Short mmCIF file of C-alpha atoms in Angstrom, two decimals:
data_model
loop_
_atom_site.label_atom_id
_atom_site.label_comp_id
_atom_site.label_asym_id
_atom_site.label_seq_id
_atom_site.Cartn_x
_atom_site.Cartn_y
_atom_site.Cartn_z
CA UNK Z 1 79.15 67.64 114.89
CA UNK Z 2 82.06 70.14 114.23
CA UNK Z 3 79.55 72.70 113.51
CA UNK Z 4 78.16 72.18 117.27
CA UNK Z 5 81.38 72.29 118.77
CA UNK Z 6 82.50 75.50 117.03
CA UNK Z 7 78.99 77.17 118.27
CA UNK Z 8 79.86 76.00 121.86
CA UNK Z 9 83.06 77.64 121.70
CA UNK Z 10 81.46 80.76 120.20
CA UNK Z 11 78.86 80.84 123.28
CA UNK Z 12 81.70 80.17 125.78
CA UNK Z 13 83.72 83.24 124.84
CA UNK Z 14 83.08 85.17 128.00
CA UNK Z 15 83.61 82.21 130.31
CA UNK Z 16 86.51 80.97 128.56
CA UNK Z 17 88.17 84.54 129.04
CA UNK Z 18 87.20 84.39 132.66
CA UNK Z 19 88.87 81.00 133.22
CA UNK Z 20 92.12 82.08 131.52
CA UNK Z 21 92.45 85.10 133.71
CA UNK Z 22 92.38 82.53 136.66
CA UNK Z 23 95.11 80.71 134.89
CA UNK Z 24 97.14 83.88 134.35
CA UNK Z 25 96.68 85.04 137.84
CA UNK Z 26 98.84 81.99 139.29
CA UNK Z 27 102.49 83.31 139.29
CA UNK Z 28 103.96 80.01 138.12
CA UNK Z 29 107.47 81.15 137.70
CA UNK Z 30 109.70 78.13 137.51
CA UNK Z 31 113.19 79.69 138.05
CA UNK Z 32 112.26 81.24 141.59
CA UNK Z 33 112.23 78.75 144.54
CA UNK Z 34 109.82 80.81 146.33
CA UNK Z 35 106.96 80.13 143.55
CA UNK Z 36 107.37 76.26 144.04
CA UNK Z 37 103.97 76.17 145.75
CA UNK Z 38 102.33 78.43 143.08
CA UNK Z 39 103.75 75.81 140.52
CA UNK Z 40 102.08 72.97 142.41
CA UNK Z 41 98.85 75.12 142.59
CA UNK Z 42 98.93 75.83 138.95
CA UNK Z 43 99.46 72.11 137.89
CA UNK Z 44 96.31 71.12 140.13
CA UNK Z 45 94.00 74.03 138.63
CA UNK Z 46 94.99 72.60 135.34
CA UNK Z 47 94.21 69.15 136.28
CA UNK Z 48 90.94 70.28 137.53
CA UNK Z 49 90.19 71.89 134.10
CA UNK Z 50 90.99 68.71 132.33
CA UNK Z 51 88.92 66.48 134.78
CA UNK Z 52 85.98 68.92 133.72
CA UNK Z 53 86.79 67.98 130.10
CA UNK Z 54 86.08 64.32 131.06
CA UNK Z 55 90.01 63.36 130.44
CA UNK Z 56 91.68 61.06 132.61
CA UNK Z 57 94.40 63.25 134.33
CA UNK Z 58 97.24 62.84 136.64
CA UNK Z 59 99.97 64.92 138.25
CA UNK Z 60 103.42 63.46 137.85
CA UNK Z 61 105.72 64.75 140.32
CA UNK Z 62 109.44 65.20 139.36
CA UNK Z 63 112.68 66.47 141.07
CA UNK Z 64 111.56 69.77 139.97
CA UNK Z 65 108.17 70.94 139.15
CA UNK Z 66 105.18 68.73 138.26
CA UNK Z 67 104.16 67.41 134.88
CA UNK Z 68 100.32 67.33 134.01
CA UNK Z 69 99.37 64.35 131.97
CA UNK Z 70 95.83 63.69 130.63
CA UNK Z 71 94.19 61.24 128.24
CA UNK Z 72 90.88 60.69 126.60
CA UNK Z 73 89.61 56.82 126.23
CA UNK Z 74 92.18 55.58 123.43
CA UNK Z 75 90.41 53.27 120.89
CA UNK Z 76 92.38 50.92 118.53
CA UNK Z 77 92.67 52.27 115.02
CA UNK Z 78 92.49 55.86 115.54
CA UNK Z 79 95.15 58.27 115.24
CA UNK Z 80 97.21 59.09 118.46
CA UNK Z 81 97.85 62.79 118.88
CA UNK Z 82 100.44 63.99 121.67
CA UNK Z 83 99.66 67.63 122.69
CA UNK Z 84 102.63 69.38 124.32
CA UNK Z 85 102.49 72.81 126.25
CA UNK Z 86 103.83 74.29 129.41
CA UNK Z 87 102.49 76.28 132.41
CA UNK Z 88 105.48 77.82 133.76
CA UNK Z 89 106.37 81.30 132.65
CA UNK Z 90 109.38 83.84 132.80
CA UNK Z 91 110.03 86.01 135.72
CA UNK Z 92 107.91 89.39 135.59
CA UNK Z 93 110.89 91.87 136.08
CA UNK Z 94 111.46 94.66 135.43
CA UNK Z 95 108.12 95.27 137.13
CA UNK Z 96 108.01 98.92 136.84
CA UNK Z 97 107.82 98.55 133.09
CA UNK Z 98 104.48 96.77 133.15
CA UNK Z 99 101.57 99.08 132.58
CA UNK Z 100 99.50 97.04 134.74
CA UNK Z 101 100.68 94.15 137.23
CA UNK Z 102 102.17 91.01 135.26
CA UNK Z 103 99.82 88.71 137.35
CA UNK Z 104 96.76 90.93 137.44
CA UNK Z 105 95.51 90.16 134.06
CA UNK Z 106 94.01 93.10 132.46
CA UNK Z 107 91.85 93.31 129.08
CA UNK Z 108 92.46 96.57 126.92
CA UNK Z 109 92.96 97.21 123.43
CA UNK Z 110 91.45 94.23 122.28
CA UNK Z 111 94.16 91.83 124.22
CA UNK Z 112 94.82 90.50 127.33
CA UNK Z 113 98.08 91.50 129.14
CA UNK Z 114 99.80 89.28 131.70
CA UNK Z 115 103.00 87.22 132.17
CA UNK Z 116 102.31 83.85 130.51
CA UNK Z 117 99.33 85.31 128.29
CA UNK Z 118 100.75 83.91 124.90
CA UNK Z 119 103.69 81.87 126.32
CA UNK Z 120 102.16 79.66 126.89
CA UNK Z 121 99.21 79.62 128.84
CA UNK Z 122 96.91 81.40 126.56
CA UNK Z 123 97.87 78.98 123.81
CA UNK Z 124 97.36 75.89 125.94
CA UNK Z 125 94.10 77.26 127.08
CA UNK Z 126 92.93 77.63 123.54
CA UNK Z 127 93.45 73.80 123.14
CA UNK Z 128 91.92 73.13 126.51
CA UNK Z 129 88.72 74.96 125.35
CA UNK Z 130 88.71 73.19 121.99
CA UNK Z 131 89.08 69.70 123.73
CA UNK Z 132 86.33 70.52 126.46
CA UNK Z 133 83.82 71.48 123.70
CA UNK Z 134 84.60 68.32 121.71
CA UNK Z 135 84.11 66.15 124.74
CA UNK Z 136 80.65 67.81 125.45
CA UNK Z 137 79.62 66.65 121.96
CA UNK Z 138 80.46 63.01 121.93
CA UNK Z 139 84.17 63.18 122.39
CA UNK Z 140 87.25 63.52 120.27
CA UNK Z 141 87.64 61.21 117.39
CA UNK Z 142 91.31 60.87 117.85
CA UNK Z 143 93.25 59.39 120.77
CA UNK Z 144 94.59 62.28 122.63
CA UNK Z 145 97.70 62.30 125.14
CA UNK Z 146 98.39 65.79 126.80
CA UNK Z 147 101.67 66.56 128.32
CA UNK Z 148 101.70 70.07 129.89
CA UNK Z 149 105.12 70.69 131.83
CA UNK Z 150 106.28 73.31 134.44
CA UNK Z 151 110.00 73.48 133.39
CA UNK Z 152 110.08 74.50 129.82
CA UNK Z 153 111.24 78.22 130.72
CA UNK Z 154 114.16 76.52 132.65
CA UNK Z 155 115.33 73.87 130.20
CA UNK Z 156 112.96 71.09 130.61
CA UNK Z 157 115.62 69.37 132.85
CA UNK Z 158 113.63 66.57 133.97
CA UNK Z 159 111.36 66.21 130.76
CA UNK Z 160 114.01 63.56 129.21
CA UNK Z 161 113.61 61.14 132.19
CA UNK Z 162 109.83 61.42 131.84
CA UNK Z 163 109.68 60.56 128.12
CA UNK Z 164 112.53 57.76 128.54
CA UNK Z 165 110.21 56.11 131.33
CA UNK Z 166 106.99 56.70 129.50
CA UNK Z 167 107.94 56.01 125.88
CA UNK Z 168 105.15 53.29 125.37
CA UNK Z 169 102.36 55.54 126.80
CA UNK Z 170 103.59 58.57 124.92
CA UNK Z 171 103.41 56.91 121.57
CA UNK Z 172 101.81 58.95 118.74
CA UNK Z 173 101.53 59.46 115.16
CA UNK Z 174 101.96 63.19 115.55
CA UNK Z 175 102.88 65.86 118.12
CA UNK Z 176 100.96 69.40 118.33
CA UNK Z 177 102.48 72.31 119.83
CA UNK Z 178 101.20 75.88 119.98
CA UNK Z 179 104.20 77.89 121.12
CA UNK Z 180 105.00 79.82 118.19
CA UNK Z 181 103.67 82.93 116.26
CA UNK Z 182 101.72 83.66 113.20
CA UNK Z 183 103.92 85.44 110.78
CA UNK Z 184 102.16 88.79 111.00
CA UNK Z 185 98.87 90.14 111.86
CA UNK Z 186 96.69 88.73 109.07
CA UNK Z 187 99.08 86.17 108.11
CA UNK Z 188 98.50 82.98 110.19
CA UNK Z 189 101.37 80.33 109.92
CA UNK Z 190 102.41 76.94 110.51
CA UNK Z 191 106.12 76.42 111.55
CA UNK Z 192 107.96 73.60 109.90
CA UNK Z 193 111.74 74.49 110.55
CA UNK Z 194 113.69 75.30 113.99
CA UNK Z 195 117.08 76.12 114.44
CA UNK Z 196 119.14 74.14 116.82
CA UNK Z 197 121.36 75.51 119.77
CA UNK Z 198 124.74 75.10 121.08
CA UNK Z 199 125.45 77.14 124.15
CA UNK Z 200 129.00 77.42 125.26
CA UNK Z 201 130.88 79.49 128.15
CA UNK Z 202 134.46 80.28 127.78
CA UNK Z 203 136.77 80.86 130.47
CA UNK Z 204 140.08 82.51 130.31
CA UNK Z 205 142.70 82.54 133.23
CA UNK Z 206 145.71 84.58 132.62
CA UNK Z 207 147.45 85.07 136.01
CA UNK Z 208 146.70 84.02 139.61
CA UNK Z 209 145.16 87.29 140.63
CA UNK Z 210 144.41 90.65 139.55
CA UNK Z 211 147.43 92.88 138.90
CA UNK Z 212 148.05 96.58 139.22
CA UNK Z 213 148.23 97.66 135.52
CA UNK Z 214 150.75 100.21 135.89
CA UNK Z 215 153.38 97.73 137.47
CA UNK Z 216 152.32 94.87 135.34
CA UNK Z 217 150.69 96.11 132.13
CA UNK Z 218 152.63 95.21 129.02
CA UNK Z 219 154.67 92.35 130.59
CA UNK Z 220 151.80 89.83 131.50
CA UNK Z 221 148.72 88.51 129.54
CA UNK Z 222 145.59 90.33 130.22
CA UNK Z 223 142.47 87.88 130.31
CA UNK Z 224 140.21 90.55 128.97
CA UNK Z 225 142.45 91.33 125.94
CA UNK Z 226 143.11 87.62 125.19
CA UNK Z 227 139.42 86.90 125.43
CA UNK Z 228 138.26 89.69 123.26
CA UNK Z 229 141.10 88.83 120.52
CA UNK Z 230 139.71 85.18 120.58
CA UNK Z 231 135.86 86.22 120.17
CA UNK Z 232 136.96 88.89 117.44
CA UNK Z 233 138.17 85.74 115.40
CA UNK Z 234 134.82 84.09 115.37
CA UNK Z 235 133.55 85.98 111.92
CA UNK Z 236 135.01 86.84 108.88
CA UNK Z 237 134.68 90.49 107.54
CA UNK Z 238 131.58 89.20 105.26
CA UNK Z 239 129.72 88.06 108.36
CA UNK Z 240 130.60 84.25 107.99
CA UNK Z 241 131.33 82.23 111.03
CA UNK Z 242 135.11 81.69 111.20
CA UNK Z 243 135.20 78.23 112.35
CA UNK Z 244 136.71 75.38 110.21
CA UNK Z 245 134.22 72.93 109.30
CA UNK Z 246 131.18 74.93 110.40
CA UNK Z 247 129.36 74.96 107.48
CA UNK Z 248 130.03 71.44 106.20
CA UNK Z 249 126.74 70.00 106.87
CA UNK Z 250 124.39 72.79 106.16
CA UNK Z 251 121.77 72.24 103.78
CA UNK Z 252 121.26 75.06 101.01
CA UNK Z 253 117.77 76.53 101.08
CA UNK Z 254 115.92 75.24 97.98
CA UNK Z 255 114.69 77.60 95.23
CA UNK Z 256 111.11 77.08 96.11
CA UNK Z 257 111.58 77.90 99.67
CA UNK Z 258 113.33 80.95 98.85
CA UNK Z 259 110.41 81.93 96.55
CA UNK Z 260 107.84 81.35 98.93
CA UNK Z 261 109.79 83.33 101.76
CA UNK Z 262 109.98 86.26 99.21
CA UNK Z 263 106.42 86.45 98.98
CA UNK Z 264 105.75 86.95 102.62
CA UNK Z 265 104.58 90.26 103.93
CA UNK Z 266 107.89 91.27 105.34
CA UNK Z 267 109.20 94.96 105.78
CA UNK Z 268 112.80 94.85 106.77
CA UNK Z 269 113.24 98.50 106.96
CA UNK Z 270 110.34 98.86 109.32
CA UNK Z 271 111.58 96.22 111.53
CA UNK Z 272 115.16 97.82 111.70
CA UNK Z 273 113.50 101.27 112.68
CA UNK Z 274 111.57 99.32 115.50
CA UNK Z 275 114.77 98.33 117.24
CA UNK Z 276 116.79 101.55 116.44
CA UNK Z 277 118.75 100.62 113.18
CA UNK Z 278 118.89 101.97 109.78
CA UNK Z 279 120.60 98.94 108.22
CA UNK Z 280 121.28 95.37 109.50
CA UNK Z 281 124.19 93.09 109.30
CA UNK Z 282 124.96 89.32 108.79
CA UNK Z 283 126.27 87.05 106.22
CA UNK Z 284 126.46 88.52 102.73
CA UNK Z 285 124.24 87.27 100.07
CA UNK Z 286 121.27 86.40 102.21
CA UNK Z 287 118.02 88.31 103.20
CA UNK Z 288 116.69 88.94 106.73
CA UNK Z 289 114.48 85.75 106.62
CA UNK Z 290 116.92 83.80 105.33
CA UNK Z 291 119.87 84.63 107.62
CA UNK Z 292 117.29 84.15 110.62
CA UNK Z 293 115.59 80.90 109.33
CA UNK Z 294 118.05 79.09 107.27
CA UNK Z 295 121.65 79.92 108.21
CA UNK Z 296 123.41 79.06 111.22
CA UNK Z 297 124.97 81.93 113.52
CA UNK Z 298 127.27 82.56 116.25
CA UNK Z 299 126.75 85.32 118.80
CA UNK Z 300 128.25 86.58 122.07
CA UNK Z 301 125.41 86.72 124.63
CA UNK Z 302 127.59 88.23 127.41
CA UNK Z 303 130.82 89.21 128.61
CA UNK Z 304 132.54 89.22 131.96
CA UNK Z 305 135.93 90.68 132.92
CA UNK Z 306 137.85 92.97 135.23
CA UNK Z 307 136.47 95.76 137.49
CA UNK Z 308 132.75 96.39 137.02
CA UNK Z 309 132.20 98.94 139.55
CA UNK Z 310 131.70 102.79 139.61
CA UNK Z 311 134.63 104.85 138.90
CA UNK Z 312 138.07 103.53 138.04
CA UNK Z 313 140.35 100.61 139.20
CA UNK Z 314 143.46 100.05 137.30
CA UNK Z 315 143.85 96.36 137.30
CA UNK Z 316 144.94 93.64 134.86
CA UNK Z 317 142.08 91.00 135.02
CA UNK Z 318 143.13 87.70 135.80
CA UNK Z 319 140.14 85.76 134.52
CA UNK Z 320 137.31 86.57 131.94
CA UNK Z 321 134.55 84.76 130.37
CA UNK Z 322 131.98 84.84 127.73
CA UNK Z 323 128.78 83.13 126.93
CA UNK Z 324 128.43 82.24 123.23
CA UNK Z 325 125.40 80.77 121.44
CA UNK Z 326 125.52 79.20 117.88
CA UNK Z 327 122.29 78.43 116.35
CA UNK Z 328 122.30 75.36 113.93
CA UNK Z 329 120.25 74.49 110.73
CA UNK Z 330 119.44 71.09 109.15
CA UNK Z 331 121.36 68.88 109.26
CA UNK Z 332 124.00 70.28 111.45
CA UNK Z 333 124.89 68.18 114.52
CA UNK Z 334 125.18 70.32 117.64
CA UNK Z 335 127.82 67.92 119.41
CA UNK Z 336 130.03 68.36 116.21
CA UNK Z 337 129.60 71.98 116.56
CA UNK Z 338 130.67 72.19 120.05
CA UNK Z 339 133.69 70.04 119.37
CA UNK Z 340 134.65 72.38 116.55
CA UNK Z 341 134.24 75.48 118.59
CA UNK Z 342 136.06 74.37 121.49
CA UNK Z 343 139.04 72.79 119.37
CA UNK Z 344 139.34 75.93 117.31
CA UNK Z 345 139.52 78.27 120.31
CA UNK Z 346 142.22 76.16 122.07
CA UNK Z 347 144.43 76.25 118.97
CA UNK Z 348 143.92 80.12 118.71
CA UNK Z 349 144.54 80.68 122.59
CA UNK Z 350 147.87 81.91 123.66
CA UNK Z 351 150.00 79.05 125.34
CA UNK Z 352 150.70 81.06 128.37
CA UNK Z 353 147.05 81.34 129.38
CA UNK Z 354 144.53 78.71 130.32
CA UNK Z 355 141.20 78.38 128.56
CA UNK Z 356 138.19 76.28 129.94
CA UNK Z 357 134.67 75.59 128.42
CA UNK Z 358 131.25 74.75 130.05
CA UNK Z 359 128.31 73.86 127.95
CA UNK Z 360 124.82 75.21 128.86
CA UNK Z 361 122.66 73.42 126.33
CA UNK Z 362 122.52 71.29 123.03
CA UNK Z 363 119.62 71.27 120.88
CA UNK Z 364 119.38 69.75 117.34
CA UNK Z 365 117.73 71.46 114.51
CA UNK Z 366 114.09 70.27 113.42
CA UNK Z 367 112.31 70.18 110.17
CA UNK Z 368 108.72 68.78 109.92
CA UNK Z 369 108.16 67.27 106.14
CA UNK Z 370 105.98 69.89 104.53
CA UNK Z 371 104.81 67.03 102.02
CA UNK Z 372 103.16 65.02 104.62
CA UNK Z 373 99.51 64.54 105.01
CA UNK Z 374 99.63 66.15 108.63
CA UNK Z 375 100.82 69.43 107.56
CA UNK Z 376 98.03 69.50 104.74
CA UNK Z 377 95.62 68.68 107.59
CA UNK Z 378 96.91 71.38 109.84
CA UNK Z 379 96.90 74.01 107.10
CA UNK Z 380 93.35 73.29 106.29
CA UNK Z 381 92.43 73.53 110.07
CA UNK Z 382 94.37 77.14 110.35
CA UNK Z 383 92.33 78.24 107.43
CA UNK Z 384 89.11 77.16 108.86
CA UNK Z 385 90.08 78.81 112.20
CA UNK Z 386 91.58 82.04 110.94
CA UNK Z 387 89.80 82.48 107.64
CA UNK Z 388 92.89 82.68 105.59
CA UNK Z 389 95.25 80.19 104.23
CA UNK Z 390 98.70 79.97 106.43
CA UNK Z 391 101.90 80.78 105.51
CA UNK Z 392 104.77 77.94 105.83
CA UNK Z 393 107.32 79.58 107.59
CA UNK Z 394 110.55 78.58 109.25
CA UNK Z 395 111.85 79.98 112.93
CA UNK Z 396 115.34 81.38 114.03
CA UNK Z 397 114.61 80.00 117.45
CA UNK Z 398 114.97 76.68 119.09
CA UNK Z 399 112.37 74.31 120.78
CA UNK Z 400 114.30 71.78 122.25
CA UNK Z 401 111.21 69.53 123.04
CA UNK Z 402 110.50 69.26 119.34
CA UNK Z 403 113.75 67.67 118.84
CA UNK Z 404 113.50 65.70 121.80
CA UNK Z 405 110.06 64.01 120.79
CA UNK Z 406 111.88 63.11 117.37
CA UNK Z 407 114.76 61.63 118.92
CA UNK Z 408 112.90 59.67 121.73
CA UNK Z 409 109.63 58.94 120.18
CA UNK Z 410 110.27 59.20 116.61
CA UNK Z 411 107.29 61.60 116.05
CA UNK Z 412 107.13 64.69 114.01
CA UNK Z 413 105.56 68.00 115.31
CA UNK Z 414 103.01 70.36 113.82
CA UNK Z 415 103.92 73.90 115.19
CA UNK Z 416 100.58 75.57 115.20
CA UNK Z 417 100.91 79.00 116.83
CA UNK Z 418 98.51 81.49 117.51
CA UNK Z 419 100.48 84.62 118.84
CA UNK Z 420 101.63 87.86 117.16
CA UNK Z 421 105.20 88.85 116.66
CA UNK Z 422 104.60 91.90 118.78
CA UNK Z 423 103.21 89.85 121.75
CA UNK Z 424 106.44 90.84 123.77
CA UNK Z 425 107.30 87.43 124.87
CA UNK Z 426 109.44 87.21 128.03
CA UNK Z 427 109.06 91.14 128.34
CA UNK Z 428 107.09 93.50 130.07
CA UNK Z 429 103.43 93.91 128.90
CA UNK Z 430 103.34 90.50 127.47
CA UNK Z 431 100.03 90.01 125.51
CA UNK Z 432 97.53 87.98 123.61
CA UNK Z 433 95.25 89.40 121.12
CA UNK Z 434 91.54 88.43 122.09
CA UNK Z 435 90.98 87.78 118.34
CA UNK Z 436 93.96 85.40 118.00
CA UNK Z 437 92.83 83.49 121.24
CA UNK Z 438 89.62 82.71 119.73
CA UNK Z 439 90.73 82.20 116.31
CA UNK Z 440 93.27 79.78 117.70
CA UNK Z 441 90.32 78.16 119.87
CA UNK Z 442 88.64 77.27 116.49
CA UNK Z 443 91.85 76.10 114.76
CA UNK Z 444 92.36 73.53 117.73
CA UNK Z 445 88.75 72.37 117.28
CA UNK Z 446 89.02 72.01 113.76
CA UNK Z 447 92.68 70.46 113.88
CA UNK Z 448 91.48 67.70 116.04
CA UNK Z 449 88.63 66.71 113.53
CA UNK Z 450 90.95 66.88 110.80
CA UNK Z 451 93.66 64.91 112.34
CA UNK Z 452 91.08 61.99 112.88
CA UNK Z 453 91.82 61.47 109.01
CA UNK Z 454 95.31 61.25 109.63
CA UNK Z 455 96.90 58.39 107.56
#
């Protein structure tokens, strides 16, 4: 039956691409209120496609944007797979940097260019096509539950409540997410590790209002100076994060993992050149991949203080703020790291100024056991779809939903991504190579057959 499914997928390439174009034309930008009608329209469009695949579908309204839920007929004794994706996309700005308009999908140079092409509409569509083909040939041999949400790009703020309310209906043996990349062109991959995230904003208030720097300079605390000094204490000269207890729970990289990562076709010099650098930086004693995949970090993401307009204005800023993100690795606790960060900066802050904090996100690190049967089955599916054995990789990024599924549902996630590192996710001229789209569709089809043997 699998061969017939794959033949159907091959024969539908042109039709599939045409439908993906329709999907990508809908400007489902979740962060902009003016696109709320487009969010509803996109959810309805997706629901219609899933109905065509003979799935039972519903649109679940939330206080924000809707969630599309679909199921096949569940049969006792079969493995249950939870497929997660999102149909919302990032804003397209800056518009002038797009070669062709963001919501006018265009095929050129073997790729489709549009906002959402690979993040995540194109990857979701690969699964929809695979599922539709299976349903046309007797149906999937697994119990499938699909959850495609519309708020991933704005923090999935209503997904927790949805999962809490529907735990029984969402129970599964494994979750599948395609929102990651291949390691490189010609090197497909399964991602088994994600870093967690602690995102803090620090506020310094030094005086009641901005002051004349000539009349008060040297006699009163300057909020910008105080904040700069505090931020400068966050790292040691050798690149380590300078927060007491920050590394207490960090698991060392195993020799086997380190050896496997060293085999990957990674050219650090070339990557540095692409971003305008001749040498990199970071924690001493670790390679680029080890620093970004297996070590925790602390980075200042933005600083605001004083006069920002054209020309000069000689003021001592009354207030200053900075946004700081910390990436966690197994088995660090984001709440513990948040407490360490706030406690340490309070202790280092001068007593004659006020320091306050706001949290903008906590997500724990995630690691899928690579020894399990699910990963082995997924590796076989990727090899069948792409024609090459996949690499097992980690990621420096965070996908909070993966940690959420583990915490609330107790289910591990297979991160089987089809995109490429040069797909310009969140940037102008986002793309999805057609070869990757079709290989991903084949992979998804094989994956559902393989997971029917999940024990």
